[in-house]
């Protein structure tokens, strides 16, 4: 799907910001996710004056930053007047440490990927589904109606992608549409995906074109397998929402009535 033709396209931002509205996707009951309330993207850094003005116009109440501490150093978000800023790391390794996608952290991540290329990222995705403090913070603010809100990581693709999938699932959006939203990252980030810097193609780093594309984009299979884990562990998604987030049937109905039109 072309990013400009997608339901959540927001005009006036550089594509690399990977910024879009979660509104416009259709839920299973035929209603549509309301626009102008839920935004996803990359870190709000190095914005132009026009982009600052457009972010101001969102009227944000909350910015949830999913980056690790090291990723934020020297790269603070632009926070509009009236918006609360909250940082909660979105991914943790098995030792309980923040997964850091800063330049310094990337080298460690590459070592881990090379040791277990098939499972490293998918394991991190799955870990976000259960007991993740950032996801719980997002769902809590979302359920309380603290909108408009903007949630992001550094590139707005993996941690942000899992969070977006959970929010859309909560609203009853089907997996096909959830995956479509997720894959739009490859459209927004096409320039960097298709043009790796010379140092990454050098023999010393041995990063293949496919590896580079996955580092800078997203892969459908990873998200599909992540959603499948929920369905393997719970009879229904509603059971997952109730146990993981304390959102029972009545609360879920109220939530969907608030966010769907």
Coordinates of N, CA and C in Angstrom, one line a residue:
X1 N 0.8 -1.2 0.0 CA 0.0 0.0 0.0 C 0.9 1.2 0.0
X2 N 0.6 2.2 -0.9 CA 1.3 3.4 -0.9 C 1.0 4.3 0.3
X3 N 2.0 4.9 0.9 CA 1.8 5.6 2.2 C 0.8 6.7 2.0
X4 N 0.8 7.4 0.8 CA -0.1 8.5 0.6 C -1.5 8.1 0.5
X5 N -1.7 6.8 0.1 CA -3.1 6.3 -0.1 C -3.6 5.7 1.1
X6 N -2.8 5.5 2.2 CA -3.2 4.8 3.4 C -4.1 5.7 4.2
X7 N -4.9 5.0 5.1 CA -5.9 5.8 5.9 C -5.2 6.8 6.8
X8 N -4.0 6.5 7.3 CA -3.4 7.4 8.3 C -2.4 8.4 7.9
X9 N -2.4 8.6 6.6 CA -1.3 9.5 6.0 C -1.6 10.9 6.6
X10 N -0.5 11.6 7.0 CA -0.5 13.0 7.5 C 0.4 13.8 6.6
X11 N -0.1 14.8 6.0 CA 0.7 15.6 5.0 C 1.6 16.5 5.8
X12 N 2.8 16.8 5.2 CA 3.6 17.9 5.7 C 4.8 17.4 6.5
X13 N 5.1 16.1 6.6 CA 6.2 15.6 7.3 C 7.2 14.9 6.4
X14 N 8.4 14.9 6.7 CA 9.4 14.1 5.9 C 9.1 12.7 6.1
X15 N 9.1 11.9 5.0 CA 8.8 10.5 5.1 C 9.6 9.7 6.2
X16 N 10.8 10.1 6.3 CA 11.7 9.3 7.3 C 11.2 9.5 8.7
X17 N 10.3 10.4 9.0 CA 9.8 10.5 10.4 C 8.8 9.3 10.6
X18 N 8.4 8.7 9.5 CA 7.6 7.5 9.7 C 6.3 7.8 10.5
X19 N 5.8 9.0 10.4 CA 4.7 9.5 11.2 C 3.4 9.3 10.5
X20 N 2.5 8.7 11.3 CA 1.1 8.5 10.7 C 0.1 8.5 11.8
X21 N -1.1 8.7 11.4 CA -2.3 8.6 12.3 C -2.8 7.2 12.3
X22 N -3.2 6.6 13.5 CA -3.8 5.3 13.5 C -5.2 5.3 13.1
X23 N -5.8 6.5 13.0 CA -7.2 6.6 12.6 C -7.4 6.2 11.1
X24 N -8.6 5.8 10.8 CA -9.0 5.5 9.5 C -9.1 4.0 9.1
X25 N -8.5 3.2 10.0 CA -8.6 1.7 9.8 C -9.9 1.2 10.2
X26 N -10.5 0.2 9.5 CA -11.8 -0.3 9.8 C -11.7 -1.4 10.8
X27 N -12.6 -1.4 11.8 CA -12.7 -2.5 12.7 C -13.6 -3.6 12.2
X28 N -13.6 -4.7 12.8 CA -14.4 -5.8 12.3 C -15.9 -5.5 12.3
X29 N -16.4 -4.6 13.2 CA -17.8 -4.3 13.2 C -18.2 -3.2 12.2
X30 N -17.3 -2.8 11.3 CA -17.6 -1.9 10.3 C -17.3 -0.4 10.7
X31 N -17.1 -0.2 11.9 CA -16.8 1.2 12.4 C -15.3 1.5 12.0
X32 N -15.0 2.8 12.1 CA -13.7 3.3 11.7 C -13.0 3.9 12.9
X33 N -11.7 3.7 13.1 CA -10.9 4.3 14.1 C -10.9 5.8 13.9
X34 N -11.2 6.5 15.0 CA -11.3 8.0 14.9 C -9.9 8.6 14.5
X35 N -9.9 9.6 13.7 CA -8.7 10.3 13.3 C -8.3 11.4 14.3
X36 N -7.1 11.7 14.4 CA -6.6 12.8 15.2 C -6.4 12.6 16.6
X37 N -6.4 11.3 17.0 CA -6.3 10.9 18.4 C -5.0 10.1 18.8
X38 N -4.6 9.2 17.8 CA -3.5 8.3 18.1 C -2.5 8.4 16.9
X39 N -1.3 8.9 17.3 CA -0.3 9.1 16.3 C 0.9 8.2 16.7
X40 N 1.6 7.6 15.6 CA 2.8 6.8 15.8 C 3.8 7.4 14.9
X41 N 5.1 7.2 15.3 CA 6.2 7.6 14.4 C 7.5 7.5 15.0
X42 N 8.5 8.2 14.5 CA 9.9 8.2 15.1 C 10.0 9.3 16.1
X43 N 11.2 9.4 16.7 CA 11.5 10.5 17.6 C 11.3 11.9 17.0
X44 N 10.7 12.8 17.8 CA 10.5 14.1 17.3 C 11.7 15.0 17.5
X45 N 12.7 14.7 16.7 CA 14.0 15.4 16.7 C 14.3 16.0 15.3
X46 N 15.0 17.1 15.3 CA 15.5 17.7 14.0 C 14.3 18.0 13.1
X47 N 13.2 18.5 13.7 CA 12.0 18.9 12.9 C 12.3 20.3 12.3
X48 N 11.6 20.5 11.1 CA 11.6 21.8 10.5 C 10.6 22.7 11.2
X49 N 10.6 24.0 11.0 CA 9.7 24.9 11.6 C 8.3 24.5 11.2
X50 N 8.1 24.1 9.9 CA 6.8 23.7 9.5 C 6.3 22.4 10.2
X51 N 7.2 21.5 10.4 CA 6.9 20.3 11.2 C 6.6 20.6 12.6
X52 N 7.3 21.5 13.2 CA 7.0 21.9 14.6 C 5.5 22.4 14.6
X53 N 5.2 23.3 13.7 CA 3.8 23.8 13.7 C 2.8 22.8 13.5
X54 N 3.1 21.8 12.7 CA 2.1 20.7 12.4 C 1.9 19.8 13.7
X55 N 3.0 19.6 14.4 CA 2.9 18.8 15.6 C 2.1 19.6 16.6
X56 N 2.4 20.9 16.7 CA 1.6 21.8 17.6 C 0.1 21.6 17.3
X57 N -0.2 21.6 16.1 CA -1.6 21.5 15.7 C -2.3 20.2 16.1
X58 N -1.5 19.2 16.4 CA -2.1 17.9 16.9 C -2.9 18.1 18.2
X59 N -2.4 19.1 19.0 CA -3.0 19.3 20.3 C -2.7 18.2 21.3
X60 N -1.5 17.7 21.2 CA -1.1 16.5 22.0 C -1.2 16.7 23.5
X61 N -1.8 15.7 24.1 CA -1.8 15.6 25.6 C -0.6 14.8 26.2
X62 N -0.1 13.9 25.4 CA 0.9 13.0 25.8 C 1.8 12.6 24.7
X63 N 3.1 12.6 25.0 CA 4.1 11.9 24.1 C 4.8 10.8 24.9
X64 N 4.6 9.6 24.4 CA 5.2 8.4 25.1 C 6.4 8.0 24.3
X65 N 7.6 8.1 24.9 CA 8.9 7.9 24.3 C 9.3 6.5 24.7
X66 N 9.4 5.6 23.7 CA 9.8 4.2 23.9 C 11.3 3.9 23.8
X67 N 12.1 4.9 23.7 CA 13.5 4.8 23.5 C 14.2 4.4 24.8
X68 N 15.4 3.7 24.7 CA 16.2 3.5 25.8 C 16.9 4.8 26.2
X69 N 17.5 4.8 27.4 CA 18.2 6.0 27.9 C 19.2 6.5 26.9
X70 N 20.1 5.6 26.4 CA 21.2 5.9 25.6 C 20.7 6.5 24.2
X71 N 19.5 6.2 23.8 CA 19.0 6.7 22.5 C 18.6 8.2 22.6
X72 N 18.2 8.6 23.9 CA 17.7 9.9 24.1 C 18.8 11.0 24.3
X73 N 20.1 10.5 24.6 CA 21.2 11.4 24.9 C 21.5 12.3 23.7
X74 N 21.3 13.6 23.9 CA 21.6 14.6 22.9 C 20.5 14.6 21.8
X75 N 19.4 13.9 22.0 CA 18.3 13.8 21.0 C 17.0 13.9 21.7
X76 N 16.7 15.0 22.4 CA 15.4 15.2 23.1 C 14.3 15.4 22.1
X77 N 13.1 14.9 22.5 CA 11.9 15.1 21.7 C 11.5 16.6 21.7
X78 N 10.9 17.0 20.7 CA 10.2 18.3 20.7 C 8.9 18.0 21.4
X79 N 8.6 18.8 22.5 CA 7.4 18.6 23.3 C 6.6 19.9 23.2
X80 N 5.5 19.9 22.5 CA 4.6 21.1 22.4 C 4.1 21.5 23.8
X81 N 3.8 22.8 23.9 CA 3.1 23.3 25.1 C 1.8 22.5 25.3
X82 N 1.6 22.2 26.6 CA 0.4 21.5 27.0 C 0.5 20.0 26.9
X83 N 1.6 19.4 26.4 CA 1.8 18.0 26.3 C 2.7 17.5 27.4
X84 N 2.3 16.4 28.0 CA 3.1 15.7 29.0 C 4.1 14.8 28.2
X85 N 5.3 14.7 28.7 CA 6.3 13.8 28.1 C 6.6 12.7 29.1
X86 N 6.6 11.4 28.6 CA 6.8 10.3 29.4 C 7.7 9.3 28.7
X87 N 8.8 8.9 29.3 CA 9.7 7.9 28.6 C 9.7 6.6 29.4
X88 N 9.4 5.6 28.7 CA 9.4 4.2 29.3 C 10.0 3.3 28.2
X89 N 11.1 2.7 28.5 CA 11.8 1.9 27.5 C 10.8 0.8 27.0
X90 N 10.8 0.5 25.7 CA 9.9 -0.4 25.1 C 10.4 -1.8 25.0
X91 N 11.7 -2.0 25.1 CA 12.3 -3.4 25.0 C 13.3 -3.6 26.0
X92 N 13.4 -4.8 26.5 CA 14.4 -5.2 27.5 C 14.9 -6.6 27.1
X93 N 16.2 -6.8 27.3 CA 16.8 -8.1 27.1 C 16.5 -9.1 28.2
X94 N 17.1 -10.3 28.1 CA 16.8 -11.3 29.1 C 17.3 -11.0 30.5
X95 N 18.3 -10.1 30.5 CA 18.9 -9.6 31.8 C 18.1 -8.5 32.4
X96 N 17.1 -8.0 31.8 CA 16.3 -6.9 32.3 C 16.9 -5.6 31.9
X97 N 17.9 -5.5 31.0 CA 18.4 -4.2 30.6 C 17.7 -3.7 29.4
X98 N 17.7 -2.4 29.3 CA 17.0 -1.8 28.2 C 17.7 -2.2 26.9
X99 N 17.0 -2.5 25.8 CA 17.6 -2.7 24.5 C 17.8 -1.4 23.9
X100 N 19.0 -1.0 23.6 CA 19.5 0.3 23.2 C 19.8 0.3 21.7
X101 N 19.0 1.1 21.0 CA 19.2 1.2 19.5 C 20.0 2.5 19.2
X102 N 20.8 3.0 20.1 CA 21.7 4.1 19.8 C 22.9 3.6 19.0
X103 N 23.7 4.5 18.4 CA 24.8 4.0 17.6 C 25.7 3.0 18.4
X104 N 25.9 3.3 19.7 CA 26.8 2.5 20.5 C 26.1 1.1 20.8
X105 N 24.8 1.2 21.0 CA 24.0 -0.1 21.2 C 23.9 -1.0 20.0
X106 N 23.8 -0.4 18.8 CA 23.6 -1.1 17.6 C 24.7 -2.2 17.4
X107 N 25.9 -1.9 17.8 CA 27.0 -2.9 17.6 C 26.8 -4.1 18.4
X108 N 26.3 -3.9 19.7 CA 26.0 -5.0 20.5 C 24.8 -5.8 20.0
X109 N 23.8 -5.1 19.5 CA 22.6 -5.8 18.9 C 23.0 -6.6 17.7
X110 N 23.9 -6.0 16.8 CA 24.4 -6.8 15.6 C 25.0 -8.1 16.0
X111 N 25.8 -8.1 17.1 CA 26.5 -9.3 17.6 C 25.4 -10.3 18.0
X112 N 24.4 -9.8 18.7 CA 23.3 -10.7 19.1 C 22.5 -11.3 17.9
X113 N 22.3 -10.4 17.0 CA 21.5 -10.9 15.8 C 22.3 -11.9 15.0
X114 N 23.6 -11.7 14.9 CA 24.5 -12.7 14.2 C 24.5 -14.1 14.9
X115 N 24.4 -14.0 16.3 CA 24.4 -15.3 17.0 C 23.1 -16.0 16.9
X116 N 22.0 -15.3 16.7 CA 20.7 -15.9 16.6 C 19.8 -15.1 15.7
X117 N 20.1 -15.1 14.4 CA 19.4 -14.2 13.4 C 17.9 -14.5 13.3
X118 N 17.5 -15.8 13.5 CA 16.2 -16.2 13.3 C 15.2 -15.7 14.4
X119 N 15.7 -15.7 15.6 CA 14.8 -15.5 16.8 C 15.1 -14.2 17.5
X120 N 16.2 -13.5 17.3 CA 16.5 -12.4 18.2 C 15.4 -11.3 18.2
X121 N 15.0 -10.8 17.0 CA 14.0 -9.8 17.0 C 12.6 -10.3 17.3
X122 N 12.3 -11.4 16.8 CA 10.9 -12.0 17.1 C 10.8 -12.2 18.6
X123 N 11.8 -12.6 19.3 CA 11.8 -12.8 20.8 C 11.5 -11.5 21.5
X124 N 12.1 -10.4 21.0 CA 11.9 -9.1 21.6 C 10.5 -8.6 21.3
X125 N 10.0 -8.9 20.1 CA 8.6 -8.6 19.9 C 7.6 -9.3 20.8
X126 N 7.8 -10.6 21.0 CA 6.9 -11.3 21.9 C 7.1 -10.9 23.3
X127 N 8.2 -10.5 23.7 CA 8.4 -10.0 25.1 C 7.6 -8.8 25.4
X128 N 7.3 -8.0 24.4 CA 6.5 -6.8 24.6 C 5.0 -7.1 24.9
X129 N 4.6 -8.3 24.6 CA 3.2 -8.6 24.7 C 2.8 -8.9 26.2
X130 N 3.8 -9.2 27.0 CA 3.4 -9.7 28.4 C 4.3 -8.9 29.4
X131 N 3.6 -8.2 30.3 CA 4.2 -7.5 31.4 C 5.2 -6.4 31.0
X132 N 5.0 -5.8 29.8 CA 5.9 -4.8 29.4 C 5.5 -3.4 29.9
X133 N 6.3 -2.7 30.7 CA 5.9 -1.5 31.3 C 5.5 -0.4 30.3
X134 N 6.2 -0.3 29.2 CA 5.8 0.7 28.2 C 4.5 0.4 27.5
X135 N 4.2 -0.8 27.2 CA 2.9 -1.2 26.6 C 1.8 -0.9 27.6
X136 N 2.1 -1.3 28.9 CA 1.0 -1.1 29.9 C 0.8 0.4 30.1
X137 N 1.8 1.2 30.1 CA 1.7 2.7 30.2 C 0.8 3.2 29.0
X138 N 1.2 2.8 27.8 CA 0.4 3.2 26.6 C -1.1 2.9 26.7
X139 N -1.3 1.6 27.1 CA -2.7 1.1 27.1 C -3.5 1.9 28.2
X140 N -2.8 2.1 29.4 CA -3.5 2.8 30.5 C -3.9 4.2 30.1
X141 N -2.9 5.0 29.5 CA -3.3 6.3 29.0 C -4.3 6.3 27.9
X142 N -4.2 5.4 27.0 CA -5.2 5.2 26.0 C -6.6 4.9 26.5
X143 N -6.7 4.0 27.5 CA -7.9 3.7 28.1 C -8.5 4.8 28.9
X144 N -7.7 5.6 29.5 CA -8.2 6.8 30.2 C -8.5 8.0 29.4
X145 N -8.3 7.8 28.1 CA -8.7 8.9 27.2 C -7.7 10.1 27.1
X146 N -6.4 9.8 27.5 CA -5.4 10.8 27.4 C -4.9 11.0 26.0
X147 N -5.8 11.6 25.2 CA -5.5 11.8 23.8 C -5.8 13.2 23.4
X148 N -5.3 13.7 22.3 CA -4.4 13.0 21.4 C -3.0 12.6 22.0
X149 N -2.5 11.5 21.6 CA -1.2 11.0 22.1 C -0.4 10.6 20.9
X150 N 0.9 10.7 21.2 CA 1.9 10.3 20.2 C 2.9 9.4 20.8
X151 N 3.1 8.2 20.3 CA 4.1 7.2 20.8 C 5.1 6.9 19.7
X152 N 6.3 6.7 20.2 CA 7.4 6.5 19.2 C 8.6 5.9 19.9
X153 N 9.5 5.3 19.0 CA 10.8 4.9 19.4 C 11.8 5.7 18.6
X154 N 12.9 5.2 18.2 CA 13.9 6.0 17.4 C 13.5 6.1 16.0
X155 N 13.1 4.9 15.4 CA 12.8 4.9 14.0 C 11.3 4.7 13.8
X156 N 10.5 4.4 14.8 CA 9.1 4.3 14.7 C 8.7 3.0 14.0
X157 N 9.4 1.9 14.2 CA 9.1 0.7 13.4 C 8.9 -0.5 14.2
X158 N 9.8 -0.9 15.1 CA 9.7 -2.2 15.8 C 8.9 -2.0 17.1
X159 N 9.5 -1.3 18.1 CA 8.8 -1.1 19.3 C 7.4 -0.3 19.1
X160 N 7.5 0.7 18.2 CA 6.3 1.4 17.9 C 5.3 0.5 17.1
X161 N 5.9 -0.3 16.3 CA 5.0 -1.2 15.5 C 4.2 -2.2 16.3
X162 N 4.9 -2.8 17.3 CA 4.2 -3.7 18.2 C 3.1 -2.9 19.0
X163 N 3.4 -1.8 19.5 CA 2.4 -1.0 20.3 C 1.2 -0.6 19.4
X164 N 1.5 -0.2 18.2 CA 0.4 0.1 17.3 C -0.5 -1.1 17.0
X165 N 0.1 -2.2 16.9 CA -0.6 -3.5 16.6 C -1.6 -3.8 17.8
X166 N -1.1 -3.6 19.0 CA -1.9 -3.9 20.2 C -3.0 -2.9 20.3
X167 N -2.8 -1.6 20.0 CA -3.9 -0.6 20.1 C -4.9 -0.9 19.1
X168 N -4.5 -1.2 17.8 CA -5.5 -1.5 16.8 C -6.3 -2.8 17.1
X169 N -5.6 -3.8 17.7 CA -6.3 -5.0 18.0 C -7.3 -4.8 19.1
X170 N -6.9 -3.9 20.1 CA -7.9 -3.5 21.1 C -9.1 -2.9 20.6
X171 N -9.0 -2.2 19.5 CA -10.1 -1.5 18.9 C -10.9 -2.4 17.9
X172 N -10.4 -3.7 17.8 CA -11.2 -4.6 16.9 C -10.8 -4.6 15.5
X173 N -9.6 -4.0 15.2 CA -9.2 -4.0 13.8 C -8.6 -5.3 13.5
X174 N -8.9 -5.9 12.3 CA -8.4 -7.2 11.9 C -6.9 -7.2 11.6
X175 N -6.4 -8.4 11.7 CA -4.9 -8.6 11.5 C -4.4 -8.1 10.1
X176 N -5.2 -8.3 9.1 CA -4.8 -7.8 7.8 C -4.5 -6.3 7.8
X177 N -5.4 -5.6 8.3 CA -5.2 -4.1 8.4 C -4.1 -3.7 9.3
X178 N -3.9 -4.5 10.5 CA -2.8 -4.2 11.4 C -1.5 -4.4 10.7
X179 N -1.4 -5.5 9.9 CA -0.2 -5.8 9.2 C 0.1 -4.7 8.1
X180 N -1.0 -4.2 7.5 CA -0.8 -3.2 6.4 C -0.3 -1.9 7.1
X181 N -0.8 -1.5 8.2 CA -0.2 -0.3 8.9 C 1.2 -0.6 9.2
X182 N 1.6 -1.7 9.8 CA 2.9 -2.0 10.1 C 3.9 -2.0 8.9
X183 N 3.5 -2.5 7.8 CA 4.3 -2.6 6.6 C 4.5 -1.2 6.0
X184 N 3.7 -0.2 6.3 CA 3.9 1.1 5.7 C 5.2 1.7 6.1
X185 N 5.8 1.2 7.2 CA 7.2 1.6 7.5 C 8.1 1.5 6.3
X186 N 8.0 0.4 5.6 CA 8.9 0.2 4.4 C 8.7 1.2 3.3
X187 N 7.5 1.8 3.3 CA 7.2 2.9 2.3 C 7.8 4.2 2.8
X188 N 7.6 4.5 4.1 CA 8.1 5.7 4.6 C 9.6 5.7 4.7
X189 N 10.2 4.6 4.9 CA 11.7 4.5 5.1 C 12.4 4.0 3.8
X190 N 11.7 4.0 2.7 CA 12.3 3.4 1.5 C 13.6 4.0 1.1
X191 N 13.8 5.3 1.3 CA 15.1 5.9 0.9 C 16.3 5.3 1.6
X192 N 16.2 5.1 2.9 CA 17.3 4.5 3.6 C 17.4 3.0 3.4
X193 N 16.3 2.4 3.3 CA 16.3 0.9 3.0 C 17.0 0.6 1.7
X194 N 16.7 1.4 0.7 CA 17.2 1.2 -0.7 C 18.6 1.7 -0.9
X195 N 19.1 2.5 0.0 CA 20.4 3.2 -0.2 C 21.3 3.1 1.0
X196 N 21.8 1.9 1.3 CA 22.7 1.7 2.5 C 24.0 2.5 2.3
X197 N 24.5 3.1 3.4 CA 25.8 3.8 3.4 C 26.9 2.8 3.0
X198 N 27.9 3.3 2.4 CA 29.0 2.5 2.0 C 29.6 1.7 3.1
X199 N 29.7 2.2 4.3 CA 30.3 1.5 5.4 C 29.6 0.2 5.7
X200 N 28.3 0.1 5.5 CA 27.5 -1.1 5.8 C 27.6 -2.1 4.7
X201 N 28.1 -1.7 3.5 CA 28.3 -2.7 2.5 C 29.7 -3.2 2.4
X202 N 30.5 -2.6 3.2 CA 32.0 -3.0 3.2 C 32.1 -4.5 3.8
X203 N 33.1 -5.2 3.3 CA 33.3 -6.5 3.7 C 33.5 -6.7 5.2
X204 N 34.1 -5.7 5.9 CA 34.4 -5.8 7.3 C 33.1 -5.9 8.1
X205 N 32.0 -5.3 7.7 CA 30.7 -5.4 8.4 C 29.9 -6.5 7.9
X206 N 30.0 -6.9 6.7 CA 29.3 -8.1 6.1 C 27.8 -8.0 6.3
X207 N 27.2 -6.8 6.1 CA 25.8 -6.7 6.1 C 25.2 -6.9 4.7
X208 N 24.4 -7.9 4.6 CA 23.9 -8.2 3.2 C 22.7 -7.2 3.0
X209 N 22.3 -7.0 1.7 CA 21.2 -6.2 1.4 C 19.9 -6.6 2.2
X210 N 19.7 -7.9 2.4 CA 18.5 -8.3 3.1 C 18.6 -7.9 4.6
X211 N 19.8 -8.1 5.1 CA 20.0 -7.7 6.5 C 19.8 -6.2 6.7
X212 N 20.4 -5.4 5.8 CA 20.2 -4.0 5.9 C 18.7 -3.6 5.8
X213 N 18.0 -4.2 4.9 CA 16.6 -3.9 4.8 C 15.8 -4.2 6.0
X214 N 16.2 -5.3 6.7 CA 15.5 -5.7 8.0 C 15.9 -4.8 9.1
X215 N 17.1 -4.3 9.1 CA 17.6 -3.4 10.1 C 16.8 -2.1 10.0
X216 N 16.5 -1.7 8.8 CA 15.9 -0.4 8.6 C 14.4 -0.4 8.2
X217 N 13.9 -1.6 8.0 CA 12.5 -1.7 7.7 C 11.8 -2.7 8.6
X218 N 10.7 -3.3 8.2 CA 10.0 -4.3 8.9 C 9.7 -5.5 8.0
X219 N 9.4 -6.6 8.7 CA 9.1 -7.9 8.0 C 7.8 -8.4 8.4
X220 N 6.9 -8.7 7.5 CA 5.5 -9.1 7.8 C 5.5 -10.3 8.7
X221 N 6.4 -11.3 8.5 CA 6.4 -12.5 9.2 C 6.6 -12.3 10.7
X222 N 7.4 -11.4 11.0 CA 7.7 -11.1 12.4 C 6.5 -10.7 13.2
X223 N 5.7 -9.8 12.6 CA 4.5 -9.3 13.3 C 3.5 -10.4 13.3
X224 N 3.3 -11.1 12.2 CA 2.3 -12.2 12.2 C 2.6 -13.2 13.2
X225 N 3.8 -13.6 13.4 CA 4.2 -14.6 14.4 C 4.0 -14.1 15.8
X226 N 4.2 -12.8 16.0 CA 4.0 -12.2 17.3 C 2.5 -12.3 17.7
X227 N 1.6 -11.9 16.7 CA 0.2 -11.9 17.0 C -0.3 -13.4 17.2
X228 N 0.4 -14.3 16.5 CA 0.0 -15.7 16.7 C 0.3 -16.2 18.1
X229 N 1.3 -15.6 18.7 CA 1.6 -16.1 20.1 C 0.4 -15.8 21.0
X230 N -0.2 -14.6 20.8 CA -1.4 -14.3 21.6 C -2.5 -15.3 21.4
X231 N -2.7 -15.7 20.2 CA -3.8 -16.6 19.9 C -3.5 -18.1 20.3
X232 N -2.2 -18.4 20.5 CA -1.8 -19.7 21.0 C -2.0 -19.8 22.5
X233 N -1.9 -18.6 23.2 CA -1.9 -18.7 24.6 C -3.3 -18.4 25.2
X234 N -4.2 -17.7 24.4 CA -5.5 -17.3 24.9 C -6.5 -17.8 23.9
X235 N -7.7 -18.2 24.4 CA -8.8 -18.6 23.5 C -9.3 -17.5 22.6
X236 N -9.3 -16.2 23.1 CA -9.7 -15.1 22.3 C -8.8 -13.9 22.6
X237 N -8.7 -12.9 21.7 CA -8.0 -11.7 22.0 C -8.6 -11.0 23.2
X238 N -9.9 -11.1 23.4 CA -10.6 -10.5 24.5 C -10.1 -11.0 25.8
X239 N -9.8 -12.3 25.9 CA -9.2 -13.0 27.1 C -7.8 -12.4 27.3
X240 N -7.1 -12.2 26.3 CA -5.7 -11.6 26.4 C -5.8 -10.1 27.0
X241 N -6.8 -9.3 26.4 CA -6.9 -8.0 26.9 C -7.3 -7.9 28.4
X242 N -8.2 -8.9 28.8 CA -8.7 -8.9 30.1 C -7.6 -9.3 31.1
X243 N -6.8 -10.3 30.8 CA -5.8 -10.8 31.7 C -4.6 -9.9 31.7
X244 N -4.1 -9.4 30.5 CA -2.9 -8.6 30.5 C -3.1 -7.2 30.9
X245 N -4.2 -6.6 30.6 CA -4.4 -5.2 30.8 C -5.6 -4.9 31.8
X246 N -6.3 -5.9 32.2 CA -7.5 -5.7 33.0 C -8.6 -5.0 32.3
X247 N -8.7 -5.2 31.0 CA -9.8 -4.6 30.2 C -10.8 -5.7 29.9
X248 N -11.9 -5.7 30.7 CA -12.9 -6.7 30.5 C -13.9 -6.4 29.4
X249 N -14.9 -7.2 29.2 CA -15.8 -7.0 28.1 C -16.5 -5.6 28.2
X250 N -17.0 -5.2 29.3 CA -17.7 -3.9 29.4 C -16.7 -2.7 29.1
X251 N -15.5 -2.8 29.7 CA -14.5 -1.8 29.4 C -14.1 -1.8 28.0
X252 N -14.0 -2.9 27.4 CA -13.6 -3.0 26.0 C -14.7 -2.4 25.1
X253 N -16.0 -2.7 25.4 CA -17.1 -2.1 24.6 C -17.0 -0.5 24.7
X254 N -16.8 0.0 26.0 CA -16.7 1.4 26.2 C -15.6 2.0 25.4
X255 N -14.4 1.3 25.4 CA -13.3 1.8 24.8 C -13.5 1.9 23.3
X256 N -14.1 0.9 22.7 CA -14.4 0.9 21.3 C -15.4 2.0 20.9
X257 N -16.4 2.2 21.8 CA -17.4 3.2 21.5 C -16.7 4.6 21.5
X258 N -15.7 4.8 22.3 CA -15.0 6.1 22.4 C -14.2 6.3 21.2
X259 N -13.5 5.3 20.7 CA -12.5 5.5 19.7 C -12.9 5.1 18.2
X260 N -14.1 4.5 18.1 CA -14.6 4.2 16.8 C -15.8 5.0 16.4
X261 N -16.0 5.3 15.1 CA -17.1 6.0 14.6 C -17.8 5.3 13.5

